[in-house]
Coordinates of C-alpha atoms in Angstrom, one line a residue:
X707 CA -0.2 0.0 -0.1
X708 CA 3.0 2.5 0.9
X709 CA 4.6 1.5 -2.2
X710 CA 1.3 2.3 -4.2
X711 CA 0.6 5.8 -2.3
X712 CA 4.7 6.6 -3.3
X713 CA 4.0 5.7 -7.1
X714 CA 1.1 7.9 -7.0
X715 CA 2.8 10.6 -5.4
X716 CA 5.9 10.5 -7.8
X717 CA 3.5 10.5 -11.0
X718 CA 1.7 13.6 -9.2
X719 CA 4.9 15.8 -8.9
X720 CA 6.4 14.5 -12.5
X721 CA 3.1 15.9 -13.8
X722 CA 3.6 19.2 -11.9
X723 CA 7.0 19.5 -13.4
X724 CA 5.8 18.7 -17.0
X725 CA 3.0 21.3 -16.5
X726 CA 5.3 23.8 -15.1
X727 CA 8.0 23.0 -18.1
X728 CA 5.0 23.5 -20.5
X729 CA 4.0 26.8 -19.4
X730 CA 7.6 28.1 -19.2
X731 CA 7.7 31.0 -21.6
X732 CA 9.4 30.0 -25.1
X733 CA 12.9 31.9 -25.3
X734 CA 15.0 31.5 -28.5
X735 CA 19.0 32.1 -27.7
X736 CA 21.2 32.6 -30.5
X737 CA 24.1 31.4 -30.7
X738 CA 22.9 28.6 -28.7
X739 CA 26.2 27.6 -27.4
X740 CA 29.9 29.0 -28.0
X741 CA 33.6 28.1 -27.5
X742 CA 36.1 29.2 -24.6
X743 CA 39.4 30.4 -25.9
X744 CA 38.3 32.4 -29.1
X745 CA 40.8 35.0 -29.8
X746 CA 38.0 37.6 -29.8
X747 CA 36.7 37.2 -26.0
X748 CA 33.6 39.2 -27.1
X749 CA 29.9 37.3 -27.5
X750 CA 26.8 39.0 -28.3
X751 CA 23.8 36.8 -27.5
X752 CA 20.4 37.6 -29.6
X753 CA 17.3 36.6 -27.0
X754 CA 14.1 36.5 -28.5
X755 CA 10.7 36.2 -26.6
X756 CA 7.5 37.8 -25.2
X757 CA 8.3 40.9 -23.3
X758 CA 11.9 40.3 -22.5
X759 CA 13.0 43.5 -23.0
X760 CA 13.0 44.9 -19.7
X761 CA 14.0 41.9 -18.0
X762 CA 17.6 41.7 -16.4
X763 CA 20.1 39.2 -17.4
X764 CA 22.0 37.1 -14.6
X765 CA 24.7 34.7 -15.1
X766 CA 25.8 32.0 -12.8
X767 CA 29.6 31.7 -14.0
X768 CA 32.0 34.6 -12.8
X769 CA 34.3 33.9 -15.9
X770 CA 31.7 35.2 -18.0
X771 CA 30.9 38.9 -17.6
X772 CA 28.2 40.8 -18.9
X773 CA 29.7 44.0 -20.6
X774 CA 26.6 45.6 -21.7
X775 CA 22.8 45.0 -22.4
X776 CA 21.1 46.5 -25.7
X777 CA 17.5 47.0 -25.5
X778 CA 15.8 48.0 -29.1
X779 CA 12.2 49.2 -29.8
X780 CA 10.8 45.7 -30.4
X781 CA 10.5 44.3 -26.6
X782 CA 10.6 40.9 -27.5
X783 CA 14.4 41.1 -28.3
X784 CA 17.1 41.6 -25.9
X785 CA 20.7 41.6 -27.1
X786 CA 23.6 40.9 -24.6
X787 CA 27.5 41.5 -24.9
X788 CA 29.6 39.1 -22.9
X789 CA 33.1 39.3 -22.0
X790 CA 34.5 35.6 -22.4
X791 CA 38.5 36.4 -21.2
X792 CA 38.2 34.6 -18.3
X793 CA 35.7 31.8 -19.1
X794 CA 36.2 28.4 -18.8
X795 CA 34.8 25.7 -21.0
X796 CA 31.4 24.2 -18.8
X797 CA 27.9 25.6 -18.4
X798 CA 26.5 27.8 -16.4
X799 CA 22.8 29.3 -16.1
X800 CA 21.7 32.2 -17.7
X801 CA 18.9 33.7 -16.1
X802 CA 16.3 36.5 -17.2
X803 CA 14.8 38.5 -14.2
X804 CA 12.0 40.4 -13.3
X805 CA 12.8 41.7 -10.0
X806 CA 13.4 39.0 -7.9
X807 CA 11.4 36.4 -10.2
X808 CA 13.4 34.3 -12.6
X809 CA 10.9 34.5 -16.1
X810 CA 13.7 32.4 -18.0
X811 CA 16.4 29.9 -17.4
X812 CA 18.9 28.8 -20.0
X813 CA 21.4 26.6 -19.5
X814 CA 24.3 28.0 -22.0
X815 CA 28.0 26.0 -22.8
X816 CA 31.0 27.2 -23.5
X817 CA 32.6 24.5 -25.2
X818 CA 36.4 23.3 -25.5
X819 CA 37.9 23.9 -28.8
X820 CA 39.7 20.9 -30.7
X821 CA 43.3 21.4 -30.7
X822 CA 45.0 23.4 -33.6
X823 CA 41.0 25.0 -34.3
X824 CA 42.4 28.4 -34.9
X825 CA 45.2 26.8 -37.2
X826 CA 43.0 25.0 -39.6
X827 CA 43.6 24.9 -43.1
X828 CA 41.6 25.9 -45.8
X829 CA 41.4 25.0 -49.4
X830 CA 44.4 26.1 -51.4
X831 CA 46.1 25.4 -54.9
X832 CA 46.9 21.9 -54.1
X833 CA 43.0 21.0 -54.0
X834 CA 40.1 20.3 -56.4
X835 CA 36.7 21.2 -55.4
X836 CA 33.6 19.3 -56.2
X837 CA 30.5 21.2 -56.3
X838 CA 27.2 19.6 -55.5
X839 CA 23.8 20.8 -55.5
X840 CA 22.7 18.7 -52.4
X841 CA 18.8 18.2 -53.3
X842 CA 19.9 16.6 -56.8
X843 CA 23.1 14.2 -56.0
X844 CA 21.8 11.5 -54.2
X845 CA 18.8 10.5 -51.9
X846 CA 20.3 8.7 -49.0
X847 CA 17.5 9.0 -46.5
X848 CA 14.0 8.8 -48.4
X849 CA 12.4 9.4 -44.7
X850 CA 13.3 13.0 -44.7
X851 CA 11.9 13.7 -48.5
X852 CA 8.9 15.3 -47.0
X853 CA 8.8 17.2 -43.5
X854 CA 5.5 17.9 -41.8
X855 CA 5.2 21.8 -41.3
X856 CA 7.0 22.4 -44.7
X857 CA 5.1 23.8 -47.6
X858 CA 7.4 22.8 -50.2
X859 CA 7.3 18.8 -50.7
X860 CA 9.0 16.1 -52.4
X861 CA 8.1 16.1 -56.3
X862 CA 10.7 15.1 -58.5
X863 CA 8.9 15.5 -61.4
X864 CA 8.9 19.3 -61.0
X865 CA 12.4 20.6 -62.3
X866 CA 12.0 23.8 -59.8
X867 CA 11.1 21.4 -56.7
X868 CA 12.5 19.2 -54.3
X869 CA 14.0 15.9 -55.5
X870 CA 14.9 14.3 -52.2
X871 CA 18.7 14.5 -52.3
X872 CA 20.3 15.0 -48.9
X873 CA 23.4 14.9 -46.8
X874 CA 23.2 11.3 -46.2
X875 CA 23.6 10.8 -50.0
X876 CA 26.6 12.8 -49.8
X877 CA 28.0 10.8 -47.2
X878 CA 27.1 7.4 -48.8
X879 CA 29.1 8.5 -51.9
X880 CA 32.4 10.0 -50.4
X881 CA 34.1 6.8 -51.5
X882 CA 33.4 8.0 -55.0
X883 CA 34.4 11.4 -54.6
X884 CA 37.7 10.4 -52.9
X885 CA 38.3 7.7 -55.7
X886 CA 38.0 10.4 -58.7
X887 CA 40.5 12.5 -56.9
X888 CA 38.7 15.4 -55.5
X889 CA 40.1 16.9 -52.4
X890 CA 37.5 19.3 -51.4
X891 CA 33.8 19.5 -51.4
X892 CA 31.3 22.4 -51.6
X893 CA 27.9 21.9 -51.1
X894 CA 25.1 24.3 -52.0
X895 CA 23.4 26.1 -49.1
X896 CA 22.0 23.3 -46.5
X897 CA 20.4 25.7 -44.0
X898 CA 16.8 25.7 -43.8
X899 CA 14.8 27.2 -46.5
X900 CA 11.0 27.3 -45.1
X901 CA 9.9 28.9 -48.7
X902 CA 6.6 27.8 -49.9
X903 CA 8.0 26.7 -53.6
X904 CA 11.2 26.3 -55.2
X905 CA 13.3 26.0 -51.9
X906 CA 15.6 22.9 -53.1
X907 CA 18.7 25.3 -54.1
X908 CA 19.2 26.8 -50.5
X909 CA 19.8 30.6 -51.0
X910 CA 16.7 32.1 -49.1
X911 CA 17.7 31.1 -45.8
X912 CA 15.1 31.0 -42.9
X913 CA 17.2 30.0 -40.2
X914 CA 21.1 30.9 -40.1
X915 CA 22.0 28.0 -37.1
X916 CA 19.8 25.1 -38.5
X917 CA 20.3 22.5 -41.2
X918 CA 17.1 22.4 -43.3
X919 CA 15.1 18.7 -41.9
X920 CA 15.0 17.6 -45.6
X921 CA 18.8 17.9 -45.8
X922 CA 19.4 16.2 -42.5
X923 CA 20.4 17.8 -39.4
X924 CA 23.2 20.0 -37.9
X925 CA 24.4 16.7 -36.6
X926 CA 24.6 14.9 -40.1
X927 CA 26.3 18.3 -41.4
X928 CA 29.2 17.9 -38.7
X929 CA 29.5 13.8 -39.6
X930 CA 29.6 14.9 -43.5
X931 CA 32.3 17.2 -42.8
X932 CA 34.1 14.3 -40.2
X933 CA 34.0 11.7 -42.7
X934 CA 35.3 13.7 -45.5
X935 CA 38.0 15.0 -43.5
X936 CA 39.1 11.3 -42.8
X937 CA 39.5 10.9 -46.6
X938 CA 41.6 14.2 -47.0
X939 CA 38.5 16.0 -48.1
X940 CA 38.1 19.7 -46.9
X941 CA 34.2 21.1 -46.6
X942 CA 33.4 24.4 -48.2
X943 CA 30.1 26.0 -46.7
X944 CA 28.2 28.3 -49.1
X945 CA 27.0 31.5 -47.1
X946 CA 24.7 34.1 -47.9
X947 CA 24.9 37.5 -46.1
X948 CA 23.1 39.4 -48.5
X949 CA 19.6 38.3 -48.0
X950 CA 17.2 36.0 -46.3
X951 CA 14.0 33.7 -47.4
X952 CA 10.8 35.9 -47.0
X953 CA 9.6 33.1 -44.4
X954 CA 12.6 33.8 -42.0
X955 CA 11.7 33.9 -38.4
X956 CA 12.8 37.2 -38.2
X957 CA 10.3 38.4 -40.7
X958 CA 7.2 37.8 -38.6
X959 CA 9.0 40.1 -35.7
X960 CA 11.6 42.2 -37.2
X961 CA 14.2 43.1 -34.3
X962 CA 14.6 46.3 -35.4
X963 CA 13.0 49.4 -37.9
X964 CA 16.1 49.0 -39.8
X965 CA 17.1 45.3 -39.8
X966 CA 16.3 45.0 -43.7
X967 CA 17.1 47.7 -46.6
X968 CA 14.1 49.6 -48.0
X969 CA 12.0 47.9 -45.0
X970 CA 8.2 48.4 -45.8
X971 CA 9.5 49.9 -49.4
X972 CA 10.4 47.5 -51.6
X973 CA 12.9 47.9 -54.3
X974 CA 15.0 46.0 -56.6
X975 CA 18.7 46.1 -56.9
X976 CA 20.1 47.4 -60.2
X977 CA 22.8 44.8 -60.3
X978 CA 25.3 47.5 -61.5
X979 CA 28.3 46.3 -59.7
X980 CA 30.6 48.6 -61.1
X981 CA 29.4 51.3 -59.6
X982 CA 31.2 50.4 -56.3
X983 CA 34.3 51.3 -58.5
X984 CA 33.3 53.8 -61.1
X985 CA 34.8 57.0 -60.2
X986 CA 31.8 58.7 -61.9
X987 CA 29.2 56.4 -60.3
X988 CA 26.2 58.2 -58.4
X989 CA 25.1 57.8 -54.9
X990 CA 21.8 56.7 -56.1
X991 CA 23.4 53.9 -58.6
X992 CA 25.8 52.7 -55.3
X993 CA 23.1 52.4 -53.0
X994 CA 20.6 50.5 -55.5
X995 CA 23.2 48.0 -56.0
X996 CA 24.0 47.3 -52.8
X997 CA 20.7 47.7 -50.7
X998 CA 18.1 46.8 -53.3
X999 CA 16.5 43.2 -53.3
X1000 CA 16.9 40.7 -55.5
X1001 CA 13.5 39.7 -55.6
X1002 CA 10.9 40.1 -53.3
X1003 CA 11.1 36.5 -51.6
X1004 CA 14.7 37.4 -50.7
X1005 CA 14.5 40.4 -48.0
X1006 CA 18.0 42.4 -48.3
X1007 CA 19.6 42.5 -45.1
X1008 CA 21.4 46.1 -43.7
X1009 CA 24.3 45.2 -42.6
X1010 CA 24.6 48.6 -41.3
X1011 CA 22.8 48.0 -38.4
X1012 CA 25.6 46.9 -36.1
X1013 CA 23.5 44.2 -34.0
X1014 CA 22.6 42.3 -37.0
X1015 CA 26.5 42.9 -38.6
X1016 CA 27.6 41.3 -35.4
X1017 CA 25.3 38.4 -35.5
X1018 CA 26.4 37.6 -39.2
X1019 CA 29.8 37.3 -38.4
X1020 CA 29.2 35.1 -35.4
X1021 CA 27.1 32.7 -37.1
X1022 CA 29.9 32.3 -39.8
X1023 CA 32.5 31.9 -36.9
X1024 CA 30.0 29.5 -35.1
X1025 CA 29.9 27.3 -38.4
X1026 CA 33.6 27.3 -39.2
X1027 CA 34.4 26.0 -35.4
X1028 CA 31.2 23.8 -35.0
X1029 CA 31.3 21.8 -38.4
X1030 CA 35.4 22.2 -38.9
X1031 CA 35.1 23.9 -42.1
X1032 CA 38.0 24.0 -44.3
X1033 CA 36.4 26.8 -46.4
X1034 CA 33.4 29.4 -47.4
X1035 CA 32.2 30.2 -50.6
X1036 CA 30.5 33.6 -50.4
X1037 CA 27.5 34.2 -52.4
X1038 CA 27.3 37.5 -54.3
X1039 CA 30.1 39.1 -52.6
X1040 CA 29.7 42.5 -53.8
X1041 CA 26.0 43.3 -52.9
X1042 CA 25.9 43.5 -49.0
X1043 CA 27.2 46.6 -47.8
X1044 CA 31.0 46.7 -48.5
X1045 CA 32.5 48.3 -45.5
X1046 CA 30.8 45.0 -43.8
X1047 CA 32.5 42.5 -45.7
X1048 CA 35.6 43.9 -45.4
X1049 CA 35.0 43.6 -41.5
X1050 CA 33.3 40.3 -41.8
X1051 CA 36.4 38.6 -43.8
X1052 CA 39.0 40.4 -41.6
X1053 CA 37.2 39.0 -38.6
X1054 CA 37.2 35.5 -40.1
X1055 CA 40.8 35.7 -41.1
X1056 CA 42.0 37.3 -38.0
X1057 CA 40.6 33.9 -36.1
X1058 CA 41.8 31.2 -38.6
X1059 CA 44.4 33.0 -40.5
X1060 CA 45.0 29.9 -42.9
X1061 CA 41.4 29.6 -43.7
X1062 CA 40.2 30.4 -47.0
X1063 CA 37.0 32.2 -48.6
X1064 CA 36.4 32.5 -51.9
X1065 CA 34.0 35.4 -53.1
X1066 CA 31.6 35.2 -55.7
X1067 CA 31.6 38.4 -58.3
X1068 CA 29.9 37.7 -61.7
X1069 CA 31.9 39.9 -63.7
X1070 CA 33.5 39.1 -67.0
X1071 CA 36.0 42.3 -66.2
X1072 CA 38.9 41.2 -64.2
X1073 CA 39.4 44.6 -63.2
X1074 CA 36.0 44.4 -61.4
X1075 CA 36.7 40.9 -59.6
X1076 CA 40.4 42.1 -58.5
X1077 CA 39.1 44.7 -56.5
X1078 CA 37.8 42.3 -53.7
X1079 CA 40.8 40.4 -53.4
X1080 CA 43.3 41.1 -50.2
X1081 CA 46.2 42.7 -50.8
X1082 CA 44.8 44.8 -53.8
X1083 CA 45.5 48.5 -53.6
X1084 CA 42.6 50.1 -54.9
X1085 CA 42.7 53.9 -56.0
X1086 CA 39.6 54.4 -53.6
X1087 CA 41.2 52.9 -50.6
X1088 CA 38.9 50.4 -50.2
X1089 CA 40.7 47.5 -48.3
X1090 CA 39.7 43.8 -48.6
X1091 CA 40.5 41.1 -46.9
X1092 CA 39.1 38.5 -48.9
X1093 CA 41.8 35.9 -50.1
X1094 CA 40.1 34.4 -52.8
X1095 CA 37.8 34.9 -55.8
X1096 CA 35.6 32.6 -58.5
X1097 CA 37.4 33.5 -61.6
X1098 CA 34.5 34.4 -64.0
X1099 CA 36.5 36.4 -66.4
X1100 CA 38.7 33.0 -67.2
X1101 CA 35.5 31.0 -67.3
X1102 CA 34.0 33.6 -69.9
X1103 CA 37.1 33.4 -71.9
X1104 CA 37.4 29.8 -71.8
X1105 CA 34.1 28.9 -73.4
X1106 CA 34.4 31.7 -75.7
X1107 CA 37.7 30.4 -76.9
X1108 CA 36.6 27.1 -77.4
X1109 CA 33.7 27.8 -79.5
X1110 CA 35.4 30.3 -81.6
X1111 CA 37.3 29.6 -84.8
X1112 CA 41.2 30.2 -85.2
X1113 CA 40.6 32.2 -88.4
X1114 CA 41.6 35.6 -87.3
X1115 CA 44.5 37.4 -85.8
X1116 CA 42.3 38.0 -82.3
X1117 CA 40.0 34.8 -82.3
X1118 CA 39.8 31.7 -80.9
X1119 CA 42.7 30.7 -78.2
X1120 CA 43.5 34.2 -78.1
X1121 CA 40.7 35.2 -76.0
X1122 CA 41.6 33.3 -73.0
X1123 CA 45.2 34.2 -73.6
X1124 CA 44.3 37.8 -73.2
X1125 CA 42.4 37.3 -70.2
X1126 CA 45.2 35.4 -68.6
X1127 CA 47.4 38.2 -69.4
X1128 CA 45.8 40.7 -67.2
X1129 CA 46.7 38.8 -63.9
X1130 CA 49.0 41.7 -63.1
X1131 CA 45.8 43.1 -61.9
X1132 CA 45.1 40.5 -59.1
X1133 CA 47.0 40.4 -55.8
X1134 CA 47.2 36.9 -56.0
X1135 CA 46.2 35.1 -58.8
X1136 CA 47.2 31.7 -57.6
X1137 CA 44.3 31.9 -55.1
X1138 CA 41.9 32.3 -57.7
X1139 CA 39.1 29.5 -58.3
X1140 CA 38.8 28.3 -61.8
X1141 CA 36.0 26.6 -63.1
X1142 CA 34.3 25.4 -66.2
X1143 CA 30.6 25.8 -65.2
X1144 CA 28.3 25.8 -61.8
X1145 CA 25.3 25.7 -60.8
X1146 CA 24.0 29.1 -62.1
X1147 CA 25.1 28.7 -65.7
X1148 CA 24.6 26.1 -68.7
X1149 CA 26.6 23.2 -68.3
X1150 CA 30.0 23.5 -69.9
X1151 CA 29.1 20.4 -72.2
X1152 CA 26.1 22.4 -73.5
X1153 CA 28.0 25.6 -73.6
X1154 CA 30.4 23.6 -76.1
X1155 CA 27.3 22.7 -77.9
X1156 CA 27.8 18.8 -76.6
X1157 CA 31.5 18.5 -77.9
X1158 CA 33.0 16.4 -75.8
X1159 CA 36.6 16.7 -77.4
X1160 CA 36.3 20.5 -76.6
X1161 CA 35.0 19.6 -72.8
X1162 CA 38.4 17.5 -72.7
X1163 CA 40.1 20.6 -73.6
X1164 CA 38.3 22.6 -71.1
X1165 CA 38.8 20.6 -68.3
X1166 CA 42.7 19.9 -69.0
X1167 CA 43.1 23.8 -69.0
X1168 CA 40.9 24.2 -65.7
X1169 CA 43.0 20.8 -64.1
X1170 CA 46.4 22.5 -65.2
X1171 CA 46.4 26.4 -65.3
X1172 CA 46.8 28.6 -62.2
X1173 CA 44.6 28.6 -59.2
X1174 CA 42.4 26.4 -57.7
X1175 CA 40.0 23.9 -59.8
X1176 CA 36.2 23.7 -58.9
X1177 CA 34.3 20.9 -61.1
X1178 CA 30.4 21.0 -61.0
X1179 CA 28.8 17.2 -60.1
X1180 CA 28.0 15.5 -63.4
X1181 CA 30.5 17.7 -65.7
X1182 CA 32.8 14.2 -65.3
X1183 CA 30.1 12.5 -66.9
X1184 CA 29.0 14.9 -70.0
X1185 CA 25.8 16.2 -67.8
X1186 CA 24.1 18.7 -70.0
X1187 CA 20.6 20.6 -70.3
X1188 CA 18.8 20.6 -73.4
X1189 CA 17.0 24.1 -72.4
X1190 CA 19.9 26.6 -72.1
X1191 CA 19.8 29.0 -68.7
X1192 CA 16.9 26.8 -66.9
X1193 CA 18.5 26.4 -63.3
X1194 CA 16.1 23.3 -62.9
X1195 CA 17.4 21.5 -65.4
X1196 CA 21.0 22.4 -65.2
X1197 CA 20.8 21.3 -61.6
X1198 CA 19.3 17.9 -62.8
X1199 CA 19.7 14.6 -60.9
X1200 CA 22.9 12.8 -60.7
X1201 CA 22.3 9.3 -62.1
X1202 CA 22.3 6.5 -59.6
X1203 CA 21.5 8.8 -56.7
X1204 CA 18.0 7.5 -56.3
X1205 CA 16.6 4.0 -56.1
X1206 CA 15.5 2.8 -59.5
X1207 CA 17.6 4.6 -61.5
X1208 CA 18.6 2.9 -64.7
X1209 CA 21.7 4.7 -64.8
X1210 CA 24.4 4.6 -62.2
X1211 CA 27.2 6.8 -62.7
X1212 CA 28.6 5.9 -59.3
X1213 CA 29.1 2.3 -60.9
X1214 CA 29.4 3.1 -64.6
X1215 CA 26.3 1.3 -65.3
X1216 CA 24.2 2.5 -68.3
X1217 CA 27.0 5.3 -69.1
X1218 CA 27.6 5.6 -72.8
X1219 CA 31.1 4.9 -74.0
X1220 CA 32.0 8.8 -74.5
X1221 CA 30.4 9.3 -70.7
X1222 CA 32.5 6.7 -69.3
X1223 CA 35.6 8.1 -71.1
X1224 CA 35.2 11.7 -69.8
X1225 CA 34.7 9.9 -66.1
X1226 CA 38.3 8.2 -67.0
X1227 CA 39.7 11.4 -68.5
X1228 CA 38.7 13.3 -65.2
X1229 CA 39.6 11.0 -62.9
X1230 CA 43.2 10.3 -64.3
X1231 CA 43.7 14.1 -64.3
X1232 CA 42.8 14.8 -60.8
X1233 CA 44.5 11.7 -59.3
X1234 CA 47.8 12.9 -60.9
X1235 CA 47.2 16.4 -59.9
X1236 CA 47.2 15.1 -56.3
X1237 CA 51.1 14.7 -56.7
X1238 CA 52.0 17.6 -59.2
X1239 CA 53.8 20.4 -57.5
X1240 CA 54.2 22.1 -60.9
X1241 CA 50.7 22.4 -61.5
X1242 CA 49.9 22.8 -58.2
X1243 CA 51.8 25.5 -57.0
X1244 CA 54.6 26.4 -59.9
X1245 CA 55.1 29.2 -62.3
X1246 CA 53.5 29.4 -65.4
X1247 CA 54.7 30.8 -68.8
X1248 CA 52.7 30.5 -71.6
X1249 CA 52.9 31.3 -75.7
X1250 CA 50.9 32.9 -77.7
X1251 CA 48.4 30.6 -79.4
X1252 CA 49.4 29.9 -83.1
X1253 CA 46.9 28.0 -85.8
X1254 CA 44.8 26.6 -83.1
X1255 CA 47.5 25.4 -80.8
X1256 CA 47.8 27.1 -77.2
X1257 CA 51.0 26.0 -75.2
X1258 CA 52.0 26.7 -71.7
X1259 CA 54.4 25.2 -69.3
X1260 CA 54.3 24.9 -65.3
X1261 CA 57.5 24.7 -63.0
X1262 CA 58.2 24.2 -59.7
X1263 CA 61.8 23.3 -58.6
X1264 CA 63.1 20.4 -60.9
X1265 CA 59.6 19.6 -62.2
X1266 CA 57.9 20.9 -65.2
X1267 CA 54.7 20.2 -67.0
X1268 CA 54.6 21.2 -70.8
X1269 CA 50.4 21.7 -71.4
X1270 CA 49.3 21.6 -75.3
X1271 CA 46.0 22.2 -76.2
X1272 CA 45.3 21.7 -79.7
X1273 CA 41.8 22.5 -81.4
X1274 CA 42.4 21.3 -84.8
X1275 CA 40.1 19.1 -86.3
X1276 CA 43.1 17.1 -87.8
X1277 CA 46.4 16.1 -86.2
X1278 CA 49.0 19.0 -86.2
X1279 CA 52.8 18.9 -86.3
X1280 CA 54.4 21.4 -83.8
X1281 CA 57.7 23.2 -84.3
X1282 CA 59.6 23.0 -80.9
X1283 CA 62.0 25.7 -81.6
X1284 CA 60.5 28.7 -79.6
X1285 CA 60.0 26.5 -76.6
X1286 CA 63.8 26.0 -76.1
X1287 CA 64.0 28.2 -73.0
X1288 CA 61.5 26.2 -71.1
X1289 CA 62.4 22.6 -72.6
X1290 CA 66.2 23.7 -71.4
X1291 CA 67.4 20.3 -73.6
X1292 CA 64.5 17.7 -72.5
X1293 CA 64.3 15.1 -74.7
X1294 CA 61.0 13.5 -73.4
X1295 CA 57.7 14.2 -72.3
X1296 CA 55.3 11.6 -71.4
X1297 CA 51.4 12.4 -71.5
X1298 CA 49.8 11.9 -68.0
X1299 CA 46.5 11.3 -69.8
X1300 CA 47.6 8.6 -72.5
X1301 CA 51.0 7.1 -70.9
X1302 CA 51.9 7.8 -74.3
X1303 CA 55.8 9.1 -74.3
X1304 CA 56.8 11.7 -76.8
X1305 CA 60.3 12.0 -78.5
X1306 CA 61.1 16.1 -78.1
X1307 CA 64.3 16.1 -79.2
X1308 CA 63.9 15.8 -83.3
X1309 CA 62.8 19.4 -83.1
X1310 CA 58.9 18.7 -83.8
X1311 CA 56.2 16.3 -82.6
X1312 CA 52.8 15.5 -84.0
X1313 CA 49.8 16.5 -82.0
X1314 CA 46.5 14.5 -81.9
X1315 CA 43.7 16.3 -83.2
X1316 CA 41.5 18.1 -81.2
X1317 CA 42.9 17.1 -77.9
X1318 CA 45.0 18.1 -75.0
X1319 CA 48.7 16.9 -74.2
X1320 CA 49.9 17.0 -70.4
X1321 CA 53.4 16.4 -70.7
X1322 CA 55.5 15.5 -67.8
X1323 CA 59.0 16.5 -69.1
X1324 CA 62.0 14.3 -68.0

């Protein structure tokens, strides 16, 4: 009987506890946890909850100090600036009090940093980056295809719908990525996108601290990073500082009246990126470029708001530390406030000196792209701390060169030669990311009119020129898009990533002979490049193209590579006399693609038609 009474009493107390817990007001704290021992000991907490603006924060840990508390007009927000100089790893209690009454109680944790976290090495010219659109690569967990409460459901028949690819699918195919020879992995955004439609691409963030559940979880993203790292593959996170999605939780209760640009007065950006460097540009054009919105579903963030600026910087540091990142790709780099982007990159690189960030500035003008790279001395005094840029000028010149004929004095390969010659504009051309295509443009095979031979020439160039190569998933199997400039088709499903696929690019099943040849061609070059120091880091010397042939050399110490790109439809006899300064008496060169050895001592060689040669000189 006594035992029965005790059980009833225990049940009653547990019920009271659960009821009290259920009645406790909701409190959002961001970032939800942090680390002790960061170089910058300051931390700003954003708190959101009903009428918390006048509550007093109290900490239980003496090592963490409240520097100041910032109240905003919206009473549902409170910003707390902490000093963590003397804080040790561990948990402490954050209480929000109304007089002596505790209204909210939150257990905050300062984690122990991993050894060497500050000295992590970002992607560099020894790497080749594989770019993946996660919704379209592989469906590793069908159970998360459709998530309750999220409007954009699975619809694989819709080119702009969600197809079910996820983080689990990438993890399951890391062996393929490693075997191909890639050493870095750039995954298009995986953070929550609770948009009603076309959410698959990830560029309309609705929660900066949460992976979209249709892709997986924060823990799965960390697992992807860890398992990739075990294979020597660095994880590059795709980030967006410029805008959010219209379904972001902020939009229901904006913190301040200036959290967004043109808040309450929607204006579209003019996309006039040149205005930021143009000495004659109007202030109106400059402001409309940076402050205007892409579309109404992408509210433009006002990084001049100091609270928001700190929030975004801390979010970046949080993901680097939490997910053990090996790099960041920053979307639409020139669209946020330029001063903020300078401070954002400075803070990241100060915390992680060996890290790398590549910015997107979609301009074919090298002068516009070079403006944003660290070390560039700009006439208007703008200082950037951004290490790397996406090399759109080289991409545009490469495709133009390959499509153009060689009949004129300034046609064909000369388009590419002339753009590469402008490298004097860059502070560090070796740290540019070069690529044949990406998720926002037609597939390179499509751009080159589905000519596999020209596509091989393009890939041979990208993998042997200066810089850091990036290859989009499916390029290695000649994926193409019949409808040009259609993003839903460009980002089509990788064959073999879904149960029931008749073609499986991971195993080679069902691929055409041409596709298999391209896959093996890419794999051979990628794996050779892993140990080719001359190509990774060496000096580049190129010769003016002549009669459809472009020749350049890469050299580091005693290692030398000669790259010959022949666009001619027929075999071409190449005279070697003018290359004597680089050949320097070398008698043989072995093509890393075919294994064939060429005799260079006879003064000429016969080039295979419409094909690259990548010769190791010995």
